[in-house]
Tab-separated table of C-alpha atoms in Angstrom:
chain	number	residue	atom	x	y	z
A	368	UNK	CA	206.758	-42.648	45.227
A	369	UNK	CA	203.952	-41.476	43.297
A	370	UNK	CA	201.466	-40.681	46.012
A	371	UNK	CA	204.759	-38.517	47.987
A	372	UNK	CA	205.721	-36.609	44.747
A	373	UNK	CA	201.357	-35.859	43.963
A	374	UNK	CA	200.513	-34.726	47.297
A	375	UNK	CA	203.004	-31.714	46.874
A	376	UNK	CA	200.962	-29.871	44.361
A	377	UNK	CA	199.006	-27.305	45.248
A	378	UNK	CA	195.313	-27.877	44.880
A	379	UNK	CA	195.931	-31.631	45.124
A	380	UNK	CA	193.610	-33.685	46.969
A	381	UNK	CA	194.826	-37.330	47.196
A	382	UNK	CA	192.738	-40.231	48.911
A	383	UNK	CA	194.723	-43.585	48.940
A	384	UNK	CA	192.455	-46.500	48.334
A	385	UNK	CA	192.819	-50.447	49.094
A	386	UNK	CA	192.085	-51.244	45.513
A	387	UNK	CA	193.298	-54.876	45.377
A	388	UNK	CA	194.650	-56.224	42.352
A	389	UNK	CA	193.009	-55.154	39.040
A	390	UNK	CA	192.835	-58.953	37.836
A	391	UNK	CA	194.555	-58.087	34.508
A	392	UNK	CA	197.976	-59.351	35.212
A	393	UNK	CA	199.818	-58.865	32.282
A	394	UNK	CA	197.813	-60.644	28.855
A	395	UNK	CA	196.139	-62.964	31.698
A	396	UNK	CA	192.897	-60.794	31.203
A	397	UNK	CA	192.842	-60.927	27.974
A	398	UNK	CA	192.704	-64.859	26.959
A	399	UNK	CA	189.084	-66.022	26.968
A	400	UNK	CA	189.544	-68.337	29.332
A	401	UNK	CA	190.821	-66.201	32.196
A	402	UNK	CA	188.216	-63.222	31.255
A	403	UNK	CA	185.465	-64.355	34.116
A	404	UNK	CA	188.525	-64.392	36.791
A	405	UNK	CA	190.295	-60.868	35.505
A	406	UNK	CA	186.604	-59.629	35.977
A	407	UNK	CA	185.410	-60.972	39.214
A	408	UNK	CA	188.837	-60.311	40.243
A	409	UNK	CA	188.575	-56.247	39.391
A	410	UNK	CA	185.101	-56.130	40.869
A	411	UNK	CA	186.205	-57.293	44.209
A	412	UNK	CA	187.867	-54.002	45.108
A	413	UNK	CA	189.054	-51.969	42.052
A	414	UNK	CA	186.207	-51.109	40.241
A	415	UNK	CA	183.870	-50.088	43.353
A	416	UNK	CA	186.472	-48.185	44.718
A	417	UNK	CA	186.526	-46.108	41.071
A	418	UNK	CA	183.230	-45.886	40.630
A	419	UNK	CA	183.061	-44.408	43.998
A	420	UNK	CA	185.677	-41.956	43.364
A	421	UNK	CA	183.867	-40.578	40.081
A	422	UNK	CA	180.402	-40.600	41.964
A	423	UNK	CA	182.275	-38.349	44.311
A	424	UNK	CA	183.648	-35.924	41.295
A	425	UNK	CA	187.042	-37.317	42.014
A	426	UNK	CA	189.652	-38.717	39.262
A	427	UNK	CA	191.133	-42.088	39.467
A	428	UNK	CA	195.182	-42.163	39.002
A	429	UNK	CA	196.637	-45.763	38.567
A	430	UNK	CA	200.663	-46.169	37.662
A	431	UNK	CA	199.736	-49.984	36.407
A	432	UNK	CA	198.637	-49.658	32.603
A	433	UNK	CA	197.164	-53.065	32.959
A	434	UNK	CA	195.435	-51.187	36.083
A	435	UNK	CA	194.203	-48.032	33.623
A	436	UNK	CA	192.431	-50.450	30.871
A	437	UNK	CA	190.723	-52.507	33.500
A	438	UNK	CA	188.716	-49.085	34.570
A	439	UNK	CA	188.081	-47.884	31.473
A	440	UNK	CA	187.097	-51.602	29.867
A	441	UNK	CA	184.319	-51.795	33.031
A	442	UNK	CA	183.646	-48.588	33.866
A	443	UNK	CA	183.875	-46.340	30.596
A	444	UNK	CA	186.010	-43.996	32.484
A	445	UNK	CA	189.105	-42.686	32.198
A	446	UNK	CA	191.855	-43.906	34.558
A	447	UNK	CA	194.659	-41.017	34.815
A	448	UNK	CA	198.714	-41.746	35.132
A	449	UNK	CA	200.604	-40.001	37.859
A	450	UNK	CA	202.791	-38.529	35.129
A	451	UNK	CA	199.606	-37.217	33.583
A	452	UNK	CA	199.143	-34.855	36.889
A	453	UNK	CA	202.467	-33.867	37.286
A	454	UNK	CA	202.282	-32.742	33.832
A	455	UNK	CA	199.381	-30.400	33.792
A	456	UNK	CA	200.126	-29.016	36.726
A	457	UNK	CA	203.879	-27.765	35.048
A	458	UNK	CA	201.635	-26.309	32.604
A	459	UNK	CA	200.262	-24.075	34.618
């Protein structure tokens, strides 16, 4: 629902990407002994597929919170909510 509602802003560009899963699942990430999966699992799709979005100049928007911190933990960028689109643009 996010993607349909986004893509009816003016001046919004989306690309859909197979991200896979972000490996967080929950607190699953987060207990030393499931880091080294979480990771691995993040760097199979999700975090190439950001850093190729900000290479490009592009923003990443992920609904999943869990999704969000895994960007920003690996990457050091920001991951933005859809809400956080729809918002600024009904600002303007």
């Amino acid at each position: 629902p996010s993607l349909s509602v986004l893509s009816q802003l003016p001046g919004v560009d989306l690309q859909e990407v197979d991200s896979g899963c972000c490996g967080m699942a929950g607190s699953f990430g987060y207990e030393k002994e499931h880091y080294q999966i979480s990771k691995a699992m993040a760097y199979r799709k999700l975090i190439p597929a950001a850093e190729s979005t900000h290479r490009r100049g592009g923003r990443v928007i992920a609904a999943g919170v869990s999704c969000r911190q895994q960007i920003r933990a690996f990457t050091n960028r920001v991951a933005l909510h859809p809400a956080e689109i729809l918002a600024a643009h009904l600002k303007t």
